[in-house]
CSV table of C-alpha atoms in Angstrom, one decimal:
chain,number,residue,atom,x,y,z
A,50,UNK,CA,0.0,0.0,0.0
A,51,UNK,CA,1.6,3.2,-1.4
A,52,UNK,CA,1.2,7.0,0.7
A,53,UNK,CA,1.3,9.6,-1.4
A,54,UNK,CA,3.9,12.2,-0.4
A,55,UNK,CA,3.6,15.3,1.4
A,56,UNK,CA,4.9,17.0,-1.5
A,57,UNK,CA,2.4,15.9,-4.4
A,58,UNK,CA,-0.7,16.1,-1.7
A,59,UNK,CA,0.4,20.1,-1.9
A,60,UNK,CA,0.8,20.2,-4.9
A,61,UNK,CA,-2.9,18.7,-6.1
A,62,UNK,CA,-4.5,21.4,-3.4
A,63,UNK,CA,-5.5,24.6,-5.4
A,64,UNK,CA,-3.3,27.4,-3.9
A,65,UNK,CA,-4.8,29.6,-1.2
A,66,UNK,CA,-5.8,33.2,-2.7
A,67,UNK,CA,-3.4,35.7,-1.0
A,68,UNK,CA,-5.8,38.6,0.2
A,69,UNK,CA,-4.1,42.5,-1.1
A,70,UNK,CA,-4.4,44.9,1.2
A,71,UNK,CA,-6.9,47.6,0.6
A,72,UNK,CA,-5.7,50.4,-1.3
A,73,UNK,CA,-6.5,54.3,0.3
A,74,UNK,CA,-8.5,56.5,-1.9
A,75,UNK,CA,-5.1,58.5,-1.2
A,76,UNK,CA,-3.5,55.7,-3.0
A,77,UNK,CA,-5.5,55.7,-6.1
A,78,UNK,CA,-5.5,59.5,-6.7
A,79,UNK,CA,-1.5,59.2,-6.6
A,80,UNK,CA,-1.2,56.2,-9.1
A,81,UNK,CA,-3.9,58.1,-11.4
A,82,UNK,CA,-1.9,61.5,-10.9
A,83,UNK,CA,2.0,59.6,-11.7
A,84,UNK,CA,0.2,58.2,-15.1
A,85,UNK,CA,-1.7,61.3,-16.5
A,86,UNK,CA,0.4,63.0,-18.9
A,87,UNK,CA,-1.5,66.1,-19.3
A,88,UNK,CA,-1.5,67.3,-15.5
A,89,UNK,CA,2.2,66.8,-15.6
A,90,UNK,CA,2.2,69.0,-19.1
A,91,UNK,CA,-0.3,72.0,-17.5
A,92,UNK,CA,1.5,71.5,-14.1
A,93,UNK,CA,5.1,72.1,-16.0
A,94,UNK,CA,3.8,75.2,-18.1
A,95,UNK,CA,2.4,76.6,-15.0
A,96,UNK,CA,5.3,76.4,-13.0
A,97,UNK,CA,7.2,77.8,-15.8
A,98,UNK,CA,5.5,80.8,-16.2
A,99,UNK,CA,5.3,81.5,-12.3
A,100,UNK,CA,9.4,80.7,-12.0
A,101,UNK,CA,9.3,83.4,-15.1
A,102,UNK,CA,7.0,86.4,-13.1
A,103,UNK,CA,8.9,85.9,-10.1
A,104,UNK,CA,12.4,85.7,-12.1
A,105,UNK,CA,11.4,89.0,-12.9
A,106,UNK,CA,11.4,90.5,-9.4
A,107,UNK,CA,15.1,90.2,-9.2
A,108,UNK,CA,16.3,89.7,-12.9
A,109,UNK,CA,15.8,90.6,-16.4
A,110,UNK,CA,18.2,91.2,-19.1
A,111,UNK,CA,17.8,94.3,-19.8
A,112,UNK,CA,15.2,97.2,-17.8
A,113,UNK,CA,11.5,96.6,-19.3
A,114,UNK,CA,11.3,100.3,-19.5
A,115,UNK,CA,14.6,101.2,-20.4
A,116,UNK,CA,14.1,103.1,-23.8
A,117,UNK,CA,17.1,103.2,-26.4
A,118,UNK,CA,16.1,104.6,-29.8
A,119,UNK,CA,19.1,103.6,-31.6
A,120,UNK,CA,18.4,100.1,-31.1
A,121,UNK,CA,14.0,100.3,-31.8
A,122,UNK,CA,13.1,97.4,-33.8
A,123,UNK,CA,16.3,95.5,-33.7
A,124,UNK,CA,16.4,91.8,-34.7
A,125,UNK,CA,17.3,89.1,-32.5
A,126,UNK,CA,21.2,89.2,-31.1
A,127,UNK,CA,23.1,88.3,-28.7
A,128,UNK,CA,22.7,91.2,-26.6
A,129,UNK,CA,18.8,91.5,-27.3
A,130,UNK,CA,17.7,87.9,-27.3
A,131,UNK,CA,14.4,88.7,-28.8
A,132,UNK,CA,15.3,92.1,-30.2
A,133,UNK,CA,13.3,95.0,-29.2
A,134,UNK,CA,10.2,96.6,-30.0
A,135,UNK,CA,9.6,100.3,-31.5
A,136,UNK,CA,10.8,102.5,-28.3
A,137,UNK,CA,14.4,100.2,-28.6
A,138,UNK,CA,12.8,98.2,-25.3
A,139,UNK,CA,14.3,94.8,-24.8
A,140,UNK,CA,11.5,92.4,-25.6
A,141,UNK,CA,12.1,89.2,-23.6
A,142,UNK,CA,12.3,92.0,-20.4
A,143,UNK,CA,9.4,92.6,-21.2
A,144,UNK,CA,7.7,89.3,-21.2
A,145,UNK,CA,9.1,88.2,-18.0
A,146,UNK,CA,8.0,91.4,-16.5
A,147,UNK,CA,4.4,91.1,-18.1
A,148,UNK,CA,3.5,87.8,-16.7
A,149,UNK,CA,3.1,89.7,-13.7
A,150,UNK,CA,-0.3,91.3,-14.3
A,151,UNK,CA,-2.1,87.9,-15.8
A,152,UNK,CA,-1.0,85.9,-12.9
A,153,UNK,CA,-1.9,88.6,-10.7
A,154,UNK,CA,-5.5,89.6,-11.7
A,155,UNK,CA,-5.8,85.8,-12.6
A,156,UNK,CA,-5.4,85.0,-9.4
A,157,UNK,CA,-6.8,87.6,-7.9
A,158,UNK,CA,-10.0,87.2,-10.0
A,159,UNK,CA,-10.2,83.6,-9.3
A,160,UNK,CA,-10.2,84.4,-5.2
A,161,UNK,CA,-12.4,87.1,-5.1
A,162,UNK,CA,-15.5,84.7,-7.2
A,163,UNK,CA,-14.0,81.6,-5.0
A,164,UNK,CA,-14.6,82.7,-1.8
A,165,UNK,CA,-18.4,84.8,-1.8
A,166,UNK,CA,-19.6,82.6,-4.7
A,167,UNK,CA,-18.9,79.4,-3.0
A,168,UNK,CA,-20.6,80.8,0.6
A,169,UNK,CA,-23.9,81.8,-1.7
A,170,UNK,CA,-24.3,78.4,-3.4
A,171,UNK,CA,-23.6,76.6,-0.4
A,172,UNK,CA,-26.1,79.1,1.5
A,173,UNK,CA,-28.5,78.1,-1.4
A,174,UNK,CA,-28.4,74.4,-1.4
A,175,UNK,CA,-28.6,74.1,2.5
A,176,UNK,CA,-31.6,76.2,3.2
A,177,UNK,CA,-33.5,76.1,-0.2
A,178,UNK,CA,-36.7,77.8,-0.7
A,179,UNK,CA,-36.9,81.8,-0.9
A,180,UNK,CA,-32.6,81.8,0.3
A,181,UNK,CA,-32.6,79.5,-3.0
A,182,UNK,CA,-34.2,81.9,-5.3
A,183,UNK,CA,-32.9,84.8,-4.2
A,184,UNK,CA,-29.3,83.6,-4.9
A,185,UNK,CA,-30.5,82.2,-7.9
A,186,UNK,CA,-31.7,85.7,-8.9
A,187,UNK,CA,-28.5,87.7,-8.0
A,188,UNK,CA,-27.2,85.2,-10.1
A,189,UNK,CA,-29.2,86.2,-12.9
A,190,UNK,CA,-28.5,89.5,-12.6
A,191,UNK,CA,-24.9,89.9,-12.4
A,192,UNK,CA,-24.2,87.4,-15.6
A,193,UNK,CA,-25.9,90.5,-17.4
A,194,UNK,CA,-23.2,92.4,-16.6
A,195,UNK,CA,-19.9,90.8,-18.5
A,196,UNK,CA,-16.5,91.7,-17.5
A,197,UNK,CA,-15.8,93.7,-20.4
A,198,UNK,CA,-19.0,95.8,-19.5
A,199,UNK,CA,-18.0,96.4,-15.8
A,200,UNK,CA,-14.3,97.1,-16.9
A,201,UNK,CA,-16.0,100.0,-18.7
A,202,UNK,CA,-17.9,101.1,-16.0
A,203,UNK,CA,-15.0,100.6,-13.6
A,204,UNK,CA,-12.7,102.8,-15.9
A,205,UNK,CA,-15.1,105.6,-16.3
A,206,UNK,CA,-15.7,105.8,-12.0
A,207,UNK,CA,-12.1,105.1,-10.9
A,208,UNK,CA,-9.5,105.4,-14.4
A,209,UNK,CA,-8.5,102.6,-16.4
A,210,UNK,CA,-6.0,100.0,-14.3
A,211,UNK,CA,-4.6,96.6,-13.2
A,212,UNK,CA,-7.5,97.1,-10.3
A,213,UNK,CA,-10.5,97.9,-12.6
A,214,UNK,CA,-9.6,95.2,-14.5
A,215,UNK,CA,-9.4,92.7,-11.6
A,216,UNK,CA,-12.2,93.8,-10.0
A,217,UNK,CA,-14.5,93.6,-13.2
A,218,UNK,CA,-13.4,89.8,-13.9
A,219,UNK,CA,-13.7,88.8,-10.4
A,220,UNK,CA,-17.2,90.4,-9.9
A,221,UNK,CA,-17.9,88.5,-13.1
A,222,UNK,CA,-16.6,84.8,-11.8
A,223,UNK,CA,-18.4,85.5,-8.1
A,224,UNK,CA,-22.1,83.7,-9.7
A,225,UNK,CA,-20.2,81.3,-11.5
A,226,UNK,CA,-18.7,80.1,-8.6
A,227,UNK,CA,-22.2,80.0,-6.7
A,228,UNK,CA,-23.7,78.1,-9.5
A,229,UNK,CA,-21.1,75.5,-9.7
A,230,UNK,CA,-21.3,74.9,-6.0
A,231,UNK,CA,-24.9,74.6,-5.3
A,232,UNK,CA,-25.6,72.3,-8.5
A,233,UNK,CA,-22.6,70.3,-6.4
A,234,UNK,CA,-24.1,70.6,-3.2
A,235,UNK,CA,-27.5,70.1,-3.8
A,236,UNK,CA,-27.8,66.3,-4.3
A,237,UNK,CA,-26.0,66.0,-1.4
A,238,UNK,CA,-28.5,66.9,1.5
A,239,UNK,CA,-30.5,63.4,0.2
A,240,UNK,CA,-27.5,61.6,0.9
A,241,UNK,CA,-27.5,58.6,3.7
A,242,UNK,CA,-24.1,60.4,5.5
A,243,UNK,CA,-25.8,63.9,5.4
A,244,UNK,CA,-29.1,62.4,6.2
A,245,UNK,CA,-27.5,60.9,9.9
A,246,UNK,CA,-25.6,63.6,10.5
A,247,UNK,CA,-29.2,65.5,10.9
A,248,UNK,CA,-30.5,62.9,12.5
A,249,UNK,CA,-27.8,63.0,15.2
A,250,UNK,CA,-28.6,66.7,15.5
A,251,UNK,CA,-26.0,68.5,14.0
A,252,UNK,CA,-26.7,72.2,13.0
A,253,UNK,CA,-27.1,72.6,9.2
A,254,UNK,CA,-24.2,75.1,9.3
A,255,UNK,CA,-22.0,72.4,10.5
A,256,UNK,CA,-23.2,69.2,8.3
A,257,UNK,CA,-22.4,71.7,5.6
A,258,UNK,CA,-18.7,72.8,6.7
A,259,UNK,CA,-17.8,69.0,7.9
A,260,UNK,CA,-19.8,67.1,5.4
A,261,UNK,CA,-21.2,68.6,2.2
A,262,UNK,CA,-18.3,71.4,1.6
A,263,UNK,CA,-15.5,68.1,1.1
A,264,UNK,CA,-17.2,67.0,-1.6
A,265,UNK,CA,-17.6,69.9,-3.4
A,266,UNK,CA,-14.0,71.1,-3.2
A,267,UNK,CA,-12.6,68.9,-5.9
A,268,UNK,CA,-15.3,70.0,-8.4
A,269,UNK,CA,-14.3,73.4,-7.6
A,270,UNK,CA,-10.7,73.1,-8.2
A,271,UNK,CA,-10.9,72.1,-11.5
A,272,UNK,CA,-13.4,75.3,-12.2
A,273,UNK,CA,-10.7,77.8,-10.5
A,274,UNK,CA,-8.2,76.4,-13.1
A,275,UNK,CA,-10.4,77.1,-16.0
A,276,UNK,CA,-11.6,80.5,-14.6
A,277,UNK,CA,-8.1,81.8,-14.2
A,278,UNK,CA,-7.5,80.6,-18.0
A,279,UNK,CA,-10.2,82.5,-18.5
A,280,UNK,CA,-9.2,85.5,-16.8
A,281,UNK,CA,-5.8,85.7,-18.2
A,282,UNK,CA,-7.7,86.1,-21.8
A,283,UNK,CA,-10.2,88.8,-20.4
A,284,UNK,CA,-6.8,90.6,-18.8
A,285,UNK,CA,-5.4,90.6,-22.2
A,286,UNK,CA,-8.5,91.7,-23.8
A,287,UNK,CA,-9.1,94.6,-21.4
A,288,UNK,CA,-5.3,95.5,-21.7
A,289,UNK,CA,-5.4,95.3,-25.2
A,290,UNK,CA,-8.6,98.3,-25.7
A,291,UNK,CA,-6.7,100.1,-23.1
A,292,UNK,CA,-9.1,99.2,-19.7
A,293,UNK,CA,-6.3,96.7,-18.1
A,294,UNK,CA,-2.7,97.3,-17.0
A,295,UNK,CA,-1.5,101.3,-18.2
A,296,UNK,CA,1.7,101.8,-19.5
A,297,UNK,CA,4.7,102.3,-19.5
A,298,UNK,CA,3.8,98.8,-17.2
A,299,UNK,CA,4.3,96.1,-19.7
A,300,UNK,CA,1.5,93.5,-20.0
A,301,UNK,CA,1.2,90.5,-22.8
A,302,UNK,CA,-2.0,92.6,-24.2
A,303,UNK,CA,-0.9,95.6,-24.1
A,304,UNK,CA,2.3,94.5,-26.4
A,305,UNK,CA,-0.3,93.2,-28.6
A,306,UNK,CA,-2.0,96.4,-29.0
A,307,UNK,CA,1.6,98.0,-29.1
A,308,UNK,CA,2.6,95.5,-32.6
A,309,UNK,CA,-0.4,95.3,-34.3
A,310,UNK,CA,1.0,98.7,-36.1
A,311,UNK,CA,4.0,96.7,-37.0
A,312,UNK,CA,2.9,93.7,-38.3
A,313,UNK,CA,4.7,94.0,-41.8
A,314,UNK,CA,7.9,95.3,-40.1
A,315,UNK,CA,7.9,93.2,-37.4
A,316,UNK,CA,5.4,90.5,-36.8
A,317,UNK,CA,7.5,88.6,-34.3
A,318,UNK,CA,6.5,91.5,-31.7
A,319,UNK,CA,2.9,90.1,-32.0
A,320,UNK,CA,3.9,86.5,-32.0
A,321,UNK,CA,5.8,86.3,-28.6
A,322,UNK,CA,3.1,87.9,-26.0
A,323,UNK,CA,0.2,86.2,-28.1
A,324,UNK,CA,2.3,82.4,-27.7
A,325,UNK,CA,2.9,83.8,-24.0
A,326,UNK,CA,-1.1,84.0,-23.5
A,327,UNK,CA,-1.8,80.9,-25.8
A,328,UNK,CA,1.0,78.6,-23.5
A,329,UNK,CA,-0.7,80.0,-20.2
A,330,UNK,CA,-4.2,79.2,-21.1
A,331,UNK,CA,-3.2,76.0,-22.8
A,332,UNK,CA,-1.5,74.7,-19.3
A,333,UNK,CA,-4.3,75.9,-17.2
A,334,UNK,CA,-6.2,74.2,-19.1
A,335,UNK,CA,-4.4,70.9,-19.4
A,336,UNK,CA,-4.1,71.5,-15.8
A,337,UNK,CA,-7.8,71.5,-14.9
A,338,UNK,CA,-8.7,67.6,-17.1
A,339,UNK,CA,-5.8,66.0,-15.4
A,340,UNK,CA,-7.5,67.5,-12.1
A,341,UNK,CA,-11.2,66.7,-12.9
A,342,UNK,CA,-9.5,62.7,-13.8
A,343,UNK,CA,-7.8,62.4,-10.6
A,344,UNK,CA,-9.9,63.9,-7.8
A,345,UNK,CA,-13.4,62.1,-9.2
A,346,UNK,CA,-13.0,58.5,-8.7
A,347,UNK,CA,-15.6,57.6,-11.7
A,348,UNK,CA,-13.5,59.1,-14.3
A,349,UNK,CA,-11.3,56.7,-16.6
A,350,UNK,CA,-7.5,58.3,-17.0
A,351,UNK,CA,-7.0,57.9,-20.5
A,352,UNK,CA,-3.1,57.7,-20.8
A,353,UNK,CA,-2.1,60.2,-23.4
């Protein structure tokens, strides 16, 4: 009578499956951020242009608003990398030192809708009813009023400038913001974690700041990014008729307006500031998909 060894008795057992440990929502939002291409693109292009407005705080070739007339609309050398424009002022100088006003009143813009527009929509979706329709209304009201319209306005009360114009745009993002945040918040009171937190008696105020206001951050990250996209291009529009930054402060639109009269003598004047605006919107924009892909859990990252 033969006994089978220990060996083959192991071997004809089917192997024992080897439980993974669970992975952290943490964990998935890293893996989905290493392997989407365009984040890393928008996040490079973004960081570029930042390390290039704060270069210009302590360097730049040549002064932005030195003016030598011997030298007006010199080709590119070695001393004037991109030449210079028709006052003989060095025209990567100027660049650097333009970035400042996009980022600025981008920024600036994007803050000043953030903060009041997400307090209304959140106001809106937690109390509802008349609180509801009167944001809804203000709402209404203030999208009749675009940025360019309000720049206007702005200009003819307090003058033309860098603060009109961020005050226009960011008046202009405030009930886009409130929108965006109470079509995100809404759906939430009817959900089961909102739903006990009421029951256990926790003010509305506090279910919203500890429960509802979470989720709706993500969704409003990725609409920051696009709105400061956006506000770069209205910064350049109102610089470009004259409403945004005032010389002799450089700004990518107002070099636009500047080379528009020199088009057949020079056309790389207009090329440079409109590639500058075309690279910033282009990664803010690559910058808010790779976003919206890696903070919402239901989207597929399609490697690029």
């Amino acid at each position: 009578m033969s006994t089978a060894r220990p060996s083959s008795i192991a071997a004809s057992q089917p192997q024992a499956l080897v439980a993974r440990p669970p992975v952290s929502r943490a964990q998935r939002m890293r893996e989905r951020a290493w392997q989407h291409r365009g984040l890393w693109i928008g996040s490079s292009i973004c960081l570029l242009l930042l390390a290039c407005a704060l270069l210009s705080l302590v360097w730049t070739p040549h002064p932005a608003l030195e003016i030598d007339m011997g030298n007006r609309l010199a080709a590119s050398s070695s001393k004037h990398w991109l030449g210079t424009d028709a006052l003989g002022r060095d025209v990567l100088s100027q660049l650097l030192v333009g970035a400042r006003s996009p980022l600025l009143v981008g920024a600036g813009a994007v803050v000043m809708g953030l903060i009041p527009g997400t307090l209304m929509g959140l106001l809106a979706a937690q109390e509802r009813g008349w609180v509801e329709s009167v944001v809804l209304k203000l709402t209404d009201v203030a999208f009749a009023f675009p940025a360019l319209l309000t720049a206007i306005m702005l200009a003819a009360v307090w003058g033309a400038g860098t603060l009109s114009a961020l005050l226009a745009i960011g008046l202009f993002n405030i009930p886009t913001f409130a929108r965006i945040s109470r079509a995100s918040a809404r759906p939430l009171w009817t959900r089961d974690f909102v739903l006990a937190a009421r029951v256990a008696g926790k003010p509305r105020w506090r279910i919203t700041l500890e429960h509802v206001l979470p989720h709706v951050v993500p969704v409003l990250l990725v609409q920051a990014s696009v709105q400061f996209a956006l506000a770069i291009l209205a910064e350049a529009a109102l610089s470009y008729l004259g409403l945004g930054t005032q010389p002799p402060q450089p700004s990518w639109g107002r070099m636009l307006a500047d080379a528009q009269t020199l088009l057949y003598q020079r056309p790389m004047l207009a090329v440079y500031p409109g590639v500058c605006i075309a690279l910033a919107v282009l990664g803010l924009n690559f910058l808010g998909d790779g976003l919206r892909d890696v903070l919402d859990p239901k989207m597929d990252v399609r490697l690029r």
